CSV table of C-alpha atoms in Angstrom, one decimal:
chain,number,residue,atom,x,y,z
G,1,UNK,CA,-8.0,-41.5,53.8
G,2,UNK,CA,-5.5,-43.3,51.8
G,3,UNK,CA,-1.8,-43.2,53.4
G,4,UNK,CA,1.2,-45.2,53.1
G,5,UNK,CA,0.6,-47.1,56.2
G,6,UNK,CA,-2.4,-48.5,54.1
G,7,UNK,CA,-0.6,-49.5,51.3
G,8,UNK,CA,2.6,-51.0,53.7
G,9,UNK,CA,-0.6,-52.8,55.7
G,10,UNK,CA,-1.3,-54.4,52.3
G,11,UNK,CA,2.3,-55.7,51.6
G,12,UNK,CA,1.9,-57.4,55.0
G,13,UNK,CA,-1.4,-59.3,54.1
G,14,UNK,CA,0.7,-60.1,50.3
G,15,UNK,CA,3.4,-61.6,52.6
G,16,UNK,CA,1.8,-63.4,54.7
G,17,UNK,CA,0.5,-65.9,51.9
G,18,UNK,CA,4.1,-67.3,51.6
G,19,UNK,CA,4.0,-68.6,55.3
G,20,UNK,CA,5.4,-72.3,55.2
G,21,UNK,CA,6.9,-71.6,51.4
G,22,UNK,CA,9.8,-69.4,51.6
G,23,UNK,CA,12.3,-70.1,53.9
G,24,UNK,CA,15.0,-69.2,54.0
G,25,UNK,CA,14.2,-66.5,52.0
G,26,UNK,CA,12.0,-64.0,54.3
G,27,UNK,CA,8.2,-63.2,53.7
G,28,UNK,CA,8.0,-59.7,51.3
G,29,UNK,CA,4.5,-58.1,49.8
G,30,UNK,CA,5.3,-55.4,46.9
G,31,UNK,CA,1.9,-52.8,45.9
G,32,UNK,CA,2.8,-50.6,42.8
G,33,UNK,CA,0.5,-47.4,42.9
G,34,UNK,CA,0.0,-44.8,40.7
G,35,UNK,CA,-2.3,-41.8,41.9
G,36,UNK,CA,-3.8,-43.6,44.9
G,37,UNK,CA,-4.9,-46.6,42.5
G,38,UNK,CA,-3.0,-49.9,42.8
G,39,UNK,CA,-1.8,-51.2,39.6
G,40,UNK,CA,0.3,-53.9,40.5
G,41,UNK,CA,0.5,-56.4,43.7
G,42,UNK,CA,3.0,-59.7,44.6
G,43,UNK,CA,4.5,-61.6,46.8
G,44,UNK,CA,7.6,-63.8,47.4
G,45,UNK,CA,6.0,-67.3,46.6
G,46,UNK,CA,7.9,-70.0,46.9
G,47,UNK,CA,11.8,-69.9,47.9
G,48,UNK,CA,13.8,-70.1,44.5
G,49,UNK,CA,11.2,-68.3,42.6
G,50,UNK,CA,10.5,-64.9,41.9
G,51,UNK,CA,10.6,-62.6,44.8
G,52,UNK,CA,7.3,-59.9,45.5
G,53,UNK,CA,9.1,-56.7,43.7
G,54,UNK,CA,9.1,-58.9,40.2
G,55,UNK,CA,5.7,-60.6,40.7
G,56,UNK,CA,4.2,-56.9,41.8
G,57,UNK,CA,5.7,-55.2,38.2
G,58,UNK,CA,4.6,-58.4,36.6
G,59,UNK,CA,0.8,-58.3,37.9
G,60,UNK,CA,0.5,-54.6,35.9
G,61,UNK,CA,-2.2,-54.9,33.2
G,62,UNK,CA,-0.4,-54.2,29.7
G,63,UNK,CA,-2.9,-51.2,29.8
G,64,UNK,CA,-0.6,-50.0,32.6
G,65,UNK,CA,2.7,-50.4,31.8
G,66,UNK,CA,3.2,-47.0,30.8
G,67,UNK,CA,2.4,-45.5,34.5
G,68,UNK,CA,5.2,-47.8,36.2
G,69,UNK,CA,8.0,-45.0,35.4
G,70,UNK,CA,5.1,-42.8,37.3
G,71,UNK,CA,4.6,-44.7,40.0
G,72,UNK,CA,5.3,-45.8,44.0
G,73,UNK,CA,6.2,-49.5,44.9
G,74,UNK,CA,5.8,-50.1,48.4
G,75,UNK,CA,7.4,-53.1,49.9
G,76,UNK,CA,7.6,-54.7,53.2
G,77,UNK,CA,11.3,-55.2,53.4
G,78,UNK,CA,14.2,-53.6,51.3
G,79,UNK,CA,14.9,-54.9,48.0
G,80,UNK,CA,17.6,-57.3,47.6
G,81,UNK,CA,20.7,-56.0,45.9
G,82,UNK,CA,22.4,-59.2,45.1
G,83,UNK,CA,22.6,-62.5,43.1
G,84,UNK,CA,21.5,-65.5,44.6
G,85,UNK,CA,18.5,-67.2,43.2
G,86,UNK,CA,17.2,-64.5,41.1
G,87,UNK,CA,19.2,-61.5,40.2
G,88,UNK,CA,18.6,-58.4,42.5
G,89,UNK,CA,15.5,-57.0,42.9
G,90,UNK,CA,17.0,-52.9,43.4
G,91,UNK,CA,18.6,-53.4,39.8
G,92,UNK,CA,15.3,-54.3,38.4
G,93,UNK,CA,13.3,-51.0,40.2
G,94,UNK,CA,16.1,-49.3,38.6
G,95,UNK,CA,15.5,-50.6,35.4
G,96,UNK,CA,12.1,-50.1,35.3
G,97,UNK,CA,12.4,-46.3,36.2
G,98,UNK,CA,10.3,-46.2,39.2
G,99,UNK,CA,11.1,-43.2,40.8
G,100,UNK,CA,9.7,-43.9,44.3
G,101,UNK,CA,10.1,-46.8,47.2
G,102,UNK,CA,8.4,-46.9,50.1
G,103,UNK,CA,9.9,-49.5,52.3
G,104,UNK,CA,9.0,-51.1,55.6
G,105,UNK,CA,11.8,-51.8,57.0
G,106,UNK,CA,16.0,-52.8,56.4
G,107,UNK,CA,16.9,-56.1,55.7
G,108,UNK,CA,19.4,-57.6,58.4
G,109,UNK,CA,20.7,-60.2,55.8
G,110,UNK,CA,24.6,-59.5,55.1
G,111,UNK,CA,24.3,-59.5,51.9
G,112,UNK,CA,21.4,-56.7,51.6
G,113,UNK,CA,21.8,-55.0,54.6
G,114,UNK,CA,21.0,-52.0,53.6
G,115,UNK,CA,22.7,-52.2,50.0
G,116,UNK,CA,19.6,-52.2,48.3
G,117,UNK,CA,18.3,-49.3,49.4
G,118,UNK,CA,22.2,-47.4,49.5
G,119,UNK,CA,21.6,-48.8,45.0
G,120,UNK,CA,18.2,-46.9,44.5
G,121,UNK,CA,19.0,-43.9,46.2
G,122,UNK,CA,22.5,-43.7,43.9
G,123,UNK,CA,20.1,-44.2,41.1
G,124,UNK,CA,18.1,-41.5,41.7
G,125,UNK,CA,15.5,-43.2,43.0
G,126,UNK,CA,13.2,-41.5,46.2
G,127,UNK,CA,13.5,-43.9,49.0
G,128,UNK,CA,11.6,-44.0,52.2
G,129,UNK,CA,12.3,-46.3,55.1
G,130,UNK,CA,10.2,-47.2,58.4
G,131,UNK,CA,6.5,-47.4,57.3
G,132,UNK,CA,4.6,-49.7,59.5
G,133,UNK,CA,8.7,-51.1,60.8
G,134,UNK,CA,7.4,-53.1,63.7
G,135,UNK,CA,4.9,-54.8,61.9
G,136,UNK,CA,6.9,-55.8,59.2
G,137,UNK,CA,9.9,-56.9,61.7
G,138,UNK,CA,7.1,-59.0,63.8
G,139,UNK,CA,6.2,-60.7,60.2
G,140,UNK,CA,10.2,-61.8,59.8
G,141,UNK,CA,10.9,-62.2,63.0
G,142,UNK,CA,12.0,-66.0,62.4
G,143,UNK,CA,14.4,-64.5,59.4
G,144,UNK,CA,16.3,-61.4,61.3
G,145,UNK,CA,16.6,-63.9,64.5
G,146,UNK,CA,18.8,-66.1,62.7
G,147,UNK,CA,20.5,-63.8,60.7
G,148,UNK,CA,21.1,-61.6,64.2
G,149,UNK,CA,21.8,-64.0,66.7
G,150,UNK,CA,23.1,-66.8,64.5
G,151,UNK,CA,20.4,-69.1,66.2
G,152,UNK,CA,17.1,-70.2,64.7
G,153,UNK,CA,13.8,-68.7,66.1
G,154,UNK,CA,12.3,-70.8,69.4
G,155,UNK,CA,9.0,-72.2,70.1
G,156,UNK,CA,8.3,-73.8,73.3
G,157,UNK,CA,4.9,-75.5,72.7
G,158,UNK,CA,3.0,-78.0,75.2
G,159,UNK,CA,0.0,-79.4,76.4
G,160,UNK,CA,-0.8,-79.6,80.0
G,161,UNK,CA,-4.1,-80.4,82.9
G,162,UNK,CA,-5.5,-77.7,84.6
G,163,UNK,CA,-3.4,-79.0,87.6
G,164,UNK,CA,-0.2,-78.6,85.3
G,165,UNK,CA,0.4,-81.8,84.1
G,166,UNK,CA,1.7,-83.2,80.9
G,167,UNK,CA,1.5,-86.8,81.1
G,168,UNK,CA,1.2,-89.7,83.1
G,169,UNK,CA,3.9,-90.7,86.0
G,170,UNK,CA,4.6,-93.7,83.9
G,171,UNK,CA,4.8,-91.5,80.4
G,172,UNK,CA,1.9,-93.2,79.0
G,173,UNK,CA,0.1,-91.0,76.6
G,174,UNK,CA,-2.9,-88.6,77.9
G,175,UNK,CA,-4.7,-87.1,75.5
G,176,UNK,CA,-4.9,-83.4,76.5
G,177,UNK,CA,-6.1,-81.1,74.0
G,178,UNK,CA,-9.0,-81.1,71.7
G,179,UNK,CA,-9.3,-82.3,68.2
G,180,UNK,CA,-9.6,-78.2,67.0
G,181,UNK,CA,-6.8,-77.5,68.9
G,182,UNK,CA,-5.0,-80.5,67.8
G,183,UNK,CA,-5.3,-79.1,63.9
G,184,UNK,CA,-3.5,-76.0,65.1
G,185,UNK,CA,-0.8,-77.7,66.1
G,186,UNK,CA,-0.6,-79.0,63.1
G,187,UNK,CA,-1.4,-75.8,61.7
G,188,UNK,CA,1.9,-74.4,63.4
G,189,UNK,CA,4.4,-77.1,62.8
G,190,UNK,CA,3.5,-76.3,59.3
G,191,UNK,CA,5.1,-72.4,59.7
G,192,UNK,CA,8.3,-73.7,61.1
G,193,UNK,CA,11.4,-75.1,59.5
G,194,UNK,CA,12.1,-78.2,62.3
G,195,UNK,CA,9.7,-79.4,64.9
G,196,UNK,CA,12.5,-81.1,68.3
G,197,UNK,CA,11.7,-83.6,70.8
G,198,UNK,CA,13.5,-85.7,73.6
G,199,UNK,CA,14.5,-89.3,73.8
G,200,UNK,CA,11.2,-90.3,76.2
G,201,UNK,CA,8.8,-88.3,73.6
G,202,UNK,CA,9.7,-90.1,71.1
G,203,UNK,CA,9.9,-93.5,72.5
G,204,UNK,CA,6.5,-93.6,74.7
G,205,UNK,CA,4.6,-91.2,72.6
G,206,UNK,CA,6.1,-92.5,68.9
G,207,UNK,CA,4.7,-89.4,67.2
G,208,UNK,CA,5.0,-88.8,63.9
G,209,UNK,CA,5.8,-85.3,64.2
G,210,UNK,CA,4.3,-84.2,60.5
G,211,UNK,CA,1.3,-81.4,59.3
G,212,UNK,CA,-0.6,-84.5,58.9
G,213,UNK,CA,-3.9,-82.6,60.2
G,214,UNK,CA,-3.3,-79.4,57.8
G,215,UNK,CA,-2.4,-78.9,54.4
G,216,UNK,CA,1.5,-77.9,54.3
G,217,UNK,CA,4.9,-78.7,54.4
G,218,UNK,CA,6.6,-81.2,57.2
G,219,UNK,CA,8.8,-79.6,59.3
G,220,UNK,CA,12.6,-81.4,59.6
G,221,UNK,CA,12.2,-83.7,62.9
G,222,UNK,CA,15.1,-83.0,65.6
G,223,UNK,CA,15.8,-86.0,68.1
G,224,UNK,CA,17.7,-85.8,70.8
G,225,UNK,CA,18.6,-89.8,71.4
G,226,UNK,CA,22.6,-89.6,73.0
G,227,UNK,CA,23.1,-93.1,73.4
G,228,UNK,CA,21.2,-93.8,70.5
G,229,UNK,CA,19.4,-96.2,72.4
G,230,UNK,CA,15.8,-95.3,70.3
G,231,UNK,CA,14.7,-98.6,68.0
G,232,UNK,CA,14.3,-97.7,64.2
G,233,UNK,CA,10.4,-98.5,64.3
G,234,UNK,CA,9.9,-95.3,65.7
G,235,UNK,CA,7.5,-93.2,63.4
G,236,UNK,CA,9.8,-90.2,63.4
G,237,UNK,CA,12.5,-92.7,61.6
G,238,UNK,CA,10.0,-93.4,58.6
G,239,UNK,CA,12.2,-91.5,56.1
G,240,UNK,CA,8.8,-89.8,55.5
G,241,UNK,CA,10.1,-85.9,56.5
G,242,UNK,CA,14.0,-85.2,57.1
G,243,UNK,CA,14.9,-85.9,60.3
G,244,UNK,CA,17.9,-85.1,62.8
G,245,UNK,CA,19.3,-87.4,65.6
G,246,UNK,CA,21.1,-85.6,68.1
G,247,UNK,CA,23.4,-88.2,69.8
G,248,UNK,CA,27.4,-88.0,71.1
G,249,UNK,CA,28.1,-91.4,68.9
G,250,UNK,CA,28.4,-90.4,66.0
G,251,UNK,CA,28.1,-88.5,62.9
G,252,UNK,CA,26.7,-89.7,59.7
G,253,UNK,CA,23.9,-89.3,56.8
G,254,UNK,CA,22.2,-92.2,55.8
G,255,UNK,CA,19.4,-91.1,53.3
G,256,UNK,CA,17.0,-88.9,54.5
G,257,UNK,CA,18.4,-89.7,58.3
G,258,UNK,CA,21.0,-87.5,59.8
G,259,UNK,CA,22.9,-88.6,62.9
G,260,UNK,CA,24.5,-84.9,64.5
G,261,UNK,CA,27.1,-85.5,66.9
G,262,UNK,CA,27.7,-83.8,69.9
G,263,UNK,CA,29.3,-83.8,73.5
G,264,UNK,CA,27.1,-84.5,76.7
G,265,UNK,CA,27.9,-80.8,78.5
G,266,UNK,CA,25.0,-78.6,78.1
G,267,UNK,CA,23.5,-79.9,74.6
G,268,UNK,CA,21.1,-77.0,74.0
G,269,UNK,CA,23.4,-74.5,72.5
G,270,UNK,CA,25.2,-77.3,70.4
G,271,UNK,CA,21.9,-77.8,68.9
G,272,UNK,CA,21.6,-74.4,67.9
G,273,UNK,CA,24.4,-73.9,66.5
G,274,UNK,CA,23.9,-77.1,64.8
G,275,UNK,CA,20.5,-75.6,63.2
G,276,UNK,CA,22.3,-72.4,62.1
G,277,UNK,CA,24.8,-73.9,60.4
G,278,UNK,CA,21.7,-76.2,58.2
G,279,UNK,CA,20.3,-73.0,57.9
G,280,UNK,CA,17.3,-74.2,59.8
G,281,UNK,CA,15.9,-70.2,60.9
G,282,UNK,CA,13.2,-71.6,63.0
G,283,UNK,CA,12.1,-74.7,65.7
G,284,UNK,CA,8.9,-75.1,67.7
G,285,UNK,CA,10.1,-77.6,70.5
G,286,UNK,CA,7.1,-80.1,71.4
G,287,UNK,CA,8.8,-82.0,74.6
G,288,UNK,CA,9.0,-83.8,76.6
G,289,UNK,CA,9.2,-81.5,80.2
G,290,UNK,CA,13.0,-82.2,80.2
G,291,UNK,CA,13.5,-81.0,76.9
G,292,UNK,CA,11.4,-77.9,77.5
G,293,UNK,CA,13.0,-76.8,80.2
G,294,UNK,CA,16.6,-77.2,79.2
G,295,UNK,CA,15.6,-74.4,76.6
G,296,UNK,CA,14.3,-72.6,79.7
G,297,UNK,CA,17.0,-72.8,81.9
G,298,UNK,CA,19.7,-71.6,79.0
G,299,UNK,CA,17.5,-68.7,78.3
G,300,UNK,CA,16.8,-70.0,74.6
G,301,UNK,CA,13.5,-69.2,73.4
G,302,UNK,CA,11.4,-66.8,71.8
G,303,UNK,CA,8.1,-67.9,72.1
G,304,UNK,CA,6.3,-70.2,74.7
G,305,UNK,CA,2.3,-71.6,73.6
G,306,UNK,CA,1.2,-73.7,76.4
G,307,UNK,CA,-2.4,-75.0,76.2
G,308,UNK,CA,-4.3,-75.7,78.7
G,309,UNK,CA,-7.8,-78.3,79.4
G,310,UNK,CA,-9.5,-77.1,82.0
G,311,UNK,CA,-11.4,-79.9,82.5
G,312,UNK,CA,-8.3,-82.5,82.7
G,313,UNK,CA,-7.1,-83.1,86.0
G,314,UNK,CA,-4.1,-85.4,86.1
G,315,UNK,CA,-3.3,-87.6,89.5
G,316,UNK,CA,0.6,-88.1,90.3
G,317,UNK,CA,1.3,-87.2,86.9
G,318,UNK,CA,4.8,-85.2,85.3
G,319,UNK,CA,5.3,-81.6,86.0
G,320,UNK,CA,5.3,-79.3,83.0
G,321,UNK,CA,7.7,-76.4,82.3
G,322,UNK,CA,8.1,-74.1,84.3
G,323,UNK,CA,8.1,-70.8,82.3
G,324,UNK,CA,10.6,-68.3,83.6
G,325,UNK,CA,9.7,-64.1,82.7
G,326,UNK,CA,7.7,-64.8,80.3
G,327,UNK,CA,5.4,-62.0,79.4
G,328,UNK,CA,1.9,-62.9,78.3
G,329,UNK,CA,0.9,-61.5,74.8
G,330,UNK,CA,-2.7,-63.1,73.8
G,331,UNK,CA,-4.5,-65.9,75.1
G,332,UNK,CA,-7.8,-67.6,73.0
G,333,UNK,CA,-10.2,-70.4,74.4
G,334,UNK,CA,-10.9,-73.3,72.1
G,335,UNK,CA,-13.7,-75.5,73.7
G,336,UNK,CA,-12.2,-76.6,77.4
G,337,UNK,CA,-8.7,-75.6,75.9
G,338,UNK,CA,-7.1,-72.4,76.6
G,339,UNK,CA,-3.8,-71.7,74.8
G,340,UNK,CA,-1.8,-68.7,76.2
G,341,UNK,CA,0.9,-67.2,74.0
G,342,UNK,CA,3.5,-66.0,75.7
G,343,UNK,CA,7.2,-64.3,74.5
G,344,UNK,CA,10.4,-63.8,75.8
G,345,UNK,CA,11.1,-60.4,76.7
G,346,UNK,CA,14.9,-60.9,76.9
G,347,UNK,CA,15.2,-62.5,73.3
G,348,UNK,CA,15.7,-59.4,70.9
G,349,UNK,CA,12.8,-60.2,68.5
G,350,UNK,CA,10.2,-61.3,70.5
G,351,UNK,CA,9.5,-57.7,71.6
């Protein structure tokens, strides 16, 4: 049986295929229906492009046309009802005469926030709210984050032995997971907007900190270097992805290099606040153990993926995290690497 959780279920798959390509802007599928027979389908592409409720009307065959005034367009979150990059998506539904929205859930954003949806109905126009709602929050989880608690989303990511060990007691590299595994990592950084590591990261490990191992786009590299104290030949200092140096020295922009100042008391919510106000809605955090647990101890995260090799014991080596009520929501096995998600019961979103 047809029903509109099946329809909603498609907007989610539609809005998936903008992951890594929309931000700010959050992911949105649209399905235009007409007597249980889809007629037209989008997506939000690209950020600055058209969003899913104009692709959807303009993926209906010219044969169709005629049945959009009949018609139901379900999408994942509420229409916009304003003008920023493209003019507002409730004005067009209006417009186009369709009589009923199905829509997964409210939009969080102050300039929506529930102004959309307050348009149609004044038009006329059936609305329905709350199909499939947790799914479609759990897809934009990143977006109502920042728009909720003025912070971006939070990643904790690491890699550790099966005797809970991330490196070396001297910081020299180990390599720890698995080339598959090491692709999604990649994989990942490519969904976030900024990928953050500590001063000792980035001076014994020198990564590069790109989606060099999957197609997509770099994430903006975060640094925490105080006393500035890293040399330029660092990778992460190429120029080749925007990066950020966090650092109470000073504050300046040279190219694609920004130097963020801040104060040396408790630098983890200076940082966020820092990313909010670059409109930067989400950061997985890749180390080092000092780093990691700062986020810990502050209570600032969302999400926590911590592989493990099973096979990898390390001798005298650095501690990793230590996770504190975190609440264990999947766990796959890649080869001798088993990566356990876990989320943060006390941030808002992660439930």
């Amino acid at each position: 049986m047809i029903t509109d959780q099946t329809y909603m279920q498609r907007c989610l798959e539609l809005a998936k295929l903008g992951a890594g390509n929309v931000a700010p802007n959050p992911m949105v599928g649209a399905v235009l229906v007409y007597e249980e027979r889809i007629i037209g389908e989008g997506y939000h592409k690209k950020y600055g492009e058209a969003h899913a409720e104009v692709n959807c009307i303009n993926n209906v065959n010219q044969a169709d046309i005629h049945l959009i005034e009949k018609s139901t367009l379900y999408v994942s979150l509420e229409p916009c009802a304003h003008y920023g990059k493209t003019p507002p998506c409730s004005e067009l539904i209006i417009v186009k005469k369709i009589p009923k929205v199905i829509v997964g859930c409210r939009d969080n954003y102050e300039e929506v926030a529930g102004k959309g949806i307050e348009n149609l109905k004044a038009a006329g126009v059936n609305v329905t709210v709350g199909i499939l709602e947790k799914e479609c929050l759990e897809l934009n989880k990143r977006f109502f984050t920042f728009h909720e608690q003025q912070r971006p989303y939070i990643i904790l990511k690491w890699a550790q032995s099966n005797n809970h060990k991330i490196a070396n007691a001297d910081h020299s590299r180990v390599l720890i997971s698995n080339e598959e595994t090491n692709r999604l990592s990649h994989r990942w950084r490519s969904e976030e907007a900024a990928i953050l590591i500590g001063t000792n990261t980035a001076l014994h490990d020198n990564p590069s900190l790109t989606t060099r191992l999957w197609p997509g786009n770099n994430p903006v590299r975060l640094v925490i270097d105080m006393d500035l104290k890293l040399p330029p030949s660092l990778v992460v200092f190429d120029q080749e992805a925007k990066t950020i140096v966090f650092n109470e020295i000073k504050q300046e922009q040279n190219e694609n290099i920004t130097f963020c100042k801040l104060n040396s008391d408790n630098i983890v919510p200076q940082i966020l606040k820092a990313l909010y106000e670059s409109k930067i809605q989400s950061v997985i955090i890749e180390g080092g153990a000092k780093t990691l647990q700062s986020f810990i101890d502050n209570n600032l995260w969302d999400e926590a993926r911590v592989i493990t090799n099973s096979k990898l014991e390390i001798d005298n080596g650095i501690n990793a995290p230590d996770l504190k009520g975190e609440q264990l929501s999947f766990e796959e096995k890649i080869q001798n690497d088993t990566i356990k998600y876990y989320i943060n019961p006390k941030s808002k979103m992660s439930k």
